[in-house]
Tab-separated table of C-alpha atoms in Angstrom:
chain	number	residue	atom	x	y	z
A	1	MET	CA	0.049	-0.130	0.294
A	2	LYS	CA	2.487	2.371	0.927
A	3	SER	CA	4.871	1.425	-2.050
A	4	LYS	CA	1.646	2.222	-3.943
A	5	LEU	CA	1.330	5.396	-2.711
A	6	LEU	CA	5.111	6.185	-3.318
A	7	VAL	CA	4.649	5.534	-7.090
A	8	SER	CA	1.368	7.888	-7.202
A	9	LEU	CA	3.474	10.573	-5.723
A	10	LEU	CA	5.808	10.218	-7.386
A	11	SER	CA	4.448	10.054	-10.617
A	12	CYS	CA	2.789	13.093	-9.896
A	13	VAL	CA	6.013	16.132	-8.688
A	14	ALA	CA	7.122	14.343	-12.056
A	15	SER	CA	7.288	16.711	-14.895
A	16	THR	CA	6.225	19.765	-13.135
A	17	ALA	CA	6.283	22.409	-15.008
A	18	LEU	CA	7.524	20.908	-18.419
A	19	PHE	CA	4.994	23.874	-19.914
A	20	ALA	CA	4.635	26.289	-17.157
A	21	ALA	CA	6.183	29.533	-17.255
A	22	GLU	CA	7.768	31.507	-14.517
A	23	SER	CA	5.172	32.889	-12.272
A	24	PRO	CA	4.996	36.747	-11.943
A	25	ALA	CA	6.989	37.906	-9.171
A	26	VAL	CA	5.735	39.366	-5.694
A	27	GLY	CA	5.201	42.981	-5.532
A	28	THR	CA	3.844	42.868	-9.907
A	29	THR	CA	0.788	44.134	-11.093
A	30	ALA	CA	-1.169	40.540	-11.065
A	31	PRO	CA	-1.854	39.232	-14.403
A	32	ASP	CA	-5.297	38.736	-15.777
A	33	PHE	CA	-7.170	36.488	-17.058
A	34	SER	CA	-11.229	35.767	-18.247
A	35	VAL	CA	-11.784	32.094	-17.485
A	36	THR	CA	-15.335	30.220	-17.413
A	37	ASP	CA	-16.199	28.618	-14.092
A	38	SER	CA	-18.091	25.565	-13.257
A	39	LYS	CA	-21.150	27.736	-13.291
A	40	GLY	CA	-21.082	28.743	-16.794
A	41	LYS	CA	-20.004	32.671	-15.558
A	42	THR	CA	-16.478	33.997	-16.473
A	43	GLN	CA	-14.545	34.682	-13.966
A	44	SER	CA	-11.516	37.225	-13.761
A	45	VAL	CA	-9.159	38.490	-11.697
A	46	SER	CA	-8.983	42.590	-12.922
A	47	GLN	CA	-13.496	41.822	-11.740
A	48	TYR	CA	-12.083	42.280	-8.455
A	49	LYS	CA	-10.255	45.224	-7.718
A	50	GLY	CA	-10.062	46.672	-4.107
A	51	LYS	CA	-10.574	43.273	-2.605
A	52	TYR	CA	-8.294	40.893	-1.376
A	53	VAL	CA	-8.340	38.010	-3.786
A	54	VAL	CA	-6.637	34.093	-3.946
A	55	LEU	CA	-5.817	32.163	-6.135
A	56	GLU	CA	-5.209	27.825	-5.512
A	57	TRP	CA	-4.208	25.367	-8.277
A	58	PHE	CA	-7.010	22.422	-7.768
A	59	ASN	CA	-6.201	18.712	-9.124
A	60	PRO	CA	-9.371	17.033	-7.207
A	61	GLU	CA	-7.175	13.509	-7.412
A	62	CYS	CA	-3.693	15.266	-6.704
A	63	PRO	CA	-2.939	13.291	-2.814
A	64	PHE	CA	-1.674	16.781	-1.679
A	65	VAL	CA	-4.740	18.821	-2.569
A	66	LYS	CA	-7.416	15.825	-1.379
A	67	LYS	CA	-4.360	16.232	1.736
A	68	HIS	CA	-5.877	19.073	2.366
A	69	TYR	CA	-9.677	18.825	1.468
A	70	GLY	CA	-10.168	15.445	2.795
A	71	SER	CA	-9.398	16.786	6.347
A	72	GLY	CA	-11.499	20.328	6.142
A	73	ASN	CA	-8.126	22.154	5.416
A	74	MET	CA	-9.327	24.146	2.878
A	75	GLN	CA	-12.376	24.094	3.501
A	76	LYS	CA	-11.882	25.929	6.357
A	77	LEU	CA	-9.320	28.441	4.772
A	78	GLN	CA	-12.288	29.421	2.381
A	79	GLU	CA	-15.075	29.424	4.042
A	80	GLU	CA	-12.969	32.019	6.690
A	81	PHE	CA	-11.885	34.425	4.083
A	82	THR	CA	-14.479	33.962	2.130
A	83	GLY	CA	-16.886	35.529	5.337
A	84	LYS	CA	-13.954	38.444	5.611
A	85	GLY	CA	-14.739	39.704	2.606
A	86	VAL	CA	-11.946	38.061	0.401
A	87	VAL	CA	-12.778	36.567	-3.200
A	88	TRP	CA	-11.621	32.283	-3.591
A	89	LEU	CA	-10.589	30.958	-7.324
A	90	SER	CA	-9.628	27.733	-7.199
A	91	ILE	CA	-8.523	26.459	-11.057
A	92	ASP	CA	-8.700	23.466	-12.607
A	93	SER	CA	-5.659	23.498	-15.595
A	94	SER	CA	-6.230	19.939	-16.512
A	95	ALA	CA	-6.721	18.956	-19.556
A	96	ALA	CA	-8.920	17.333	-21.394
A	97	GLY	CA	-8.062	13.496	-20.580
A	98	LYS	CA	-6.079	14.500	-18.241
A	99	GLU	CA	-6.013	13.107	-14.967
A	100	GLY	CA	-7.932	16.367	-12.722
A	101	HIS	CA	-9.444	17.412	-16.136
A	102	LEU	CA	-13.833	18.436	-14.252
A	103	THR	CA	-16.113	19.092	-16.455
A	104	ALA	CA	-18.769	21.686	-15.330
A	105	GLU	CA	-20.779	19.133	-13.911
A	106	GLN	CA	-18.945	16.531	-12.339
A	107	ALA	CA	-17.102	20.159	-10.614
A	108	ASN	CA	-20.271	21.282	-9.367
A	109	GLN	CA	-20.429	17.338	-8.137
A	110	LYS	CA	-16.965	18.004	-6.540
A	111	MET	CA	-17.537	20.952	-4.817
A	112	THR	CA	-20.983	19.726	-3.432
A	113	GLU	CA	-19.616	15.993	-2.654
A	114	TRP	CA	-16.291	17.939	-0.786
A	115	LYS	CA	-18.815	20.605	0.937
A	116	THR	CA	-15.833	23.621	-0.747
A	117	LYS	CA	-16.346	27.558	0.618
A	118	GLN	CA	-14.842	28.865	-2.421
A	119	THR	CA	-16.101	32.141	-4.377
A	120	ALA	CA	-16.340	30.229	-7.292
A	121	LEU	CA	-13.775	26.833	-9.109
A	122	LEU	CA	-13.107	28.603	-12.307
A	123	LEU	CA	-11.897	25.671	-15.240
A	124	ASP	CA	-9.084	26.432	-17.212
A	125	PRO	CA	-8.834	22.827	-19.362
A	126	ASN	CA	-6.495	25.438	-22.171
A	127	GLY	CA	-4.403	25.965	-19.570
A	128	LYS	CA	-4.790	30.095	-20.046
A	129	ALA	CA	-5.506	30.436	-16.212
A	130	GLY	CA	-1.590	28.614	-14.870
A	131	GLN	CA	0.219	29.643	-18.071
A	132	THR	CA	-0.294	32.969	-17.395
A	133	TYR	CA	0.225	32.311	-13.459
A	134	GLY	CA	2.484	29.965	-14.331
A	135	ALA	CA	1.470	27.780	-11.608
A	136	LYS	CA	3.136	24.484	-11.214
A	137	ASN	CA	1.358	21.966	-8.655
A	138	THR	CA	-1.636	21.495	-7.258
A	139	PRO	CA	-2.002	23.147	-4.996
A	140	HIS	CA	-0.405	25.967	-6.165
A	141	MET	CA	-1.059	29.813	-4.190
A	142	PHE	CA	-1.514	33.562	-4.807
A	143	VAL	CA	-2.850	35.410	-3.031
A	144	ILE	CA	-3.421	38.856	-4.484
A	145	ASN	CA	-4.623	42.481	-2.037
A	146	PRO	CA	-7.170	45.183	-3.336
A	147	GLU	CA	-4.189	47.243	-5.191
A	148	GLY	CA	-4.067	44.286	-7.601
A	149	LYS	CA	-0.407	43.401	-6.471
A	150	ILE	CA	0.610	40.034	-5.390
A	151	ILE	CA	1.988	40.003	-1.693
A	152	TYR	CA	1.963	36.178	-1.518
A	153	GLU	CA	2.963	33.149	-4.687
A	154	GLY	CA	3.783	29.620	-3.303
A	155	ALA	CA	2.887	26.514	-1.288
A	156	ILE	CA	-0.197	26.336	1.236
A	157	ASP	CA	2.268	25.548	3.856
A	158	SER	CA	4.991	24.520	5.572
A	159	LYS	CA	5.114	21.149	5.429
A	160	ALA	CA	5.742	18.891	1.980
A	161	SER	CA	3.685	16.526	2.692
A	162	ALA	CA	0.651	14.213	1.845
A	163	ASN	CA	-0.362	13.463	4.515
A	164	PRO	CA	-3.283	15.523	7.007
A	165	ALA	CA	-1.177	14.289	10.089
A	166	ASP	CA	1.027	17.059	9.405
A	167	LEU	CA	-1.159	19.982	9.178
A	168	ALA	CA	-1.013	19.859	13.065
A	169	ASN	CA	2.129	20.955	13.099
A	170	SER	CA	2.357	22.952	10.124
A	171	THR	CA	2.307	27.322	9.457
A	172	ASN	CA	-0.735	27.550	6.465
A	173	TYR	CA	1.123	30.404	4.573
A	174	VAL	CA	-1.697	31.626	2.817
A	175	LYS	CA	-3.721	32.299	6.298
A	176	VAL	CA	-0.769	34.245	7.573
A	177	ALA	CA	-0.178	36.478	4.241
A	178	LEU	CA	-3.872	37.407	4.425
A	179	GLU	CA	-4.023	37.672	7.914
A	180	GLU	CA	-1.128	40.009	8.164
A	181	SER	CA	-1.753	42.355	4.768
A	182	MET	CA	-4.814	42.820	6.606
A	183	GLY	CA	-3.734	43.491	9.336
A	184	GLY	CA	-2.313	46.607	7.404
A	185	LYS	CA	1.762	44.647	8.191
A	186	PRO	CA	4.251	43.769	5.677
A	187	VAL	CA	3.786	39.949	4.751
A	188	THR	CA	6.816	38.439	6.222
A	189	THR	CA	7.088	34.988	3.774
A	190	ALA	CA	5.831	36.146	1.220
A	191	THR	CA	7.465	33.222	-1.137
A	192	THR	CA	8.205	30.176	-0.925
A	193	LYS	CA	8.568	27.196	-3.169
A	194	PRO	CA	5.162	25.393	-4.259
A	195	TYR	CA	4.828	21.877	-3.662
A	196	GLY	CA	2.894	18.731	-4.618
A	197	CYS	CA	1.356	17.337	-8.201
A	198	SER	CA	2.811	19.153	-10.896
A	199	VAL	CA	-0.816	20.612	-12.956
A	200	LYS	CA	-1.443	18.131	-15.867
A	201	TYR	CA	-1.914	20.542	-18.672
């Protein structure tokens, strides 16, 4: 069982970023995109200027994503910060036929099944948004401030594992970045190395 999981994880992290460009730097203006969400609504970064925005790259088949959703960790974060007016956009950039690809119907079913709390789940099968942000992993996280600047880019937390037991002893970089910035403080850890499965462009 352990060897099977290891093979799965290695498969997930292999060939990372074969097609992904560099991510935009912290402090620069967040690039815009226009992508349809699972409800059929067009979503862009620019439409939320004036609000904090979290971008979360998503693949429901990825063990690292399952760690955060299976434990309820991601839903808890989404609920806490959308409750404070933060816009949370999950983005599935898996291409058709690749691991994690979802139709709109499947995406809506997954959101119901996992009781997710994000603002919207964007479907990006042509990798348009993913390429724009150089998204390399699931989850790969970005935080954008109300001025439209990127204030955090990287991993969701400090423990690069797929084990939910590690959540209790990890630092959640996204939560800290949001709390610091919303409290009028500079973000102390603004860039980290993202971990997880490769985005399946």
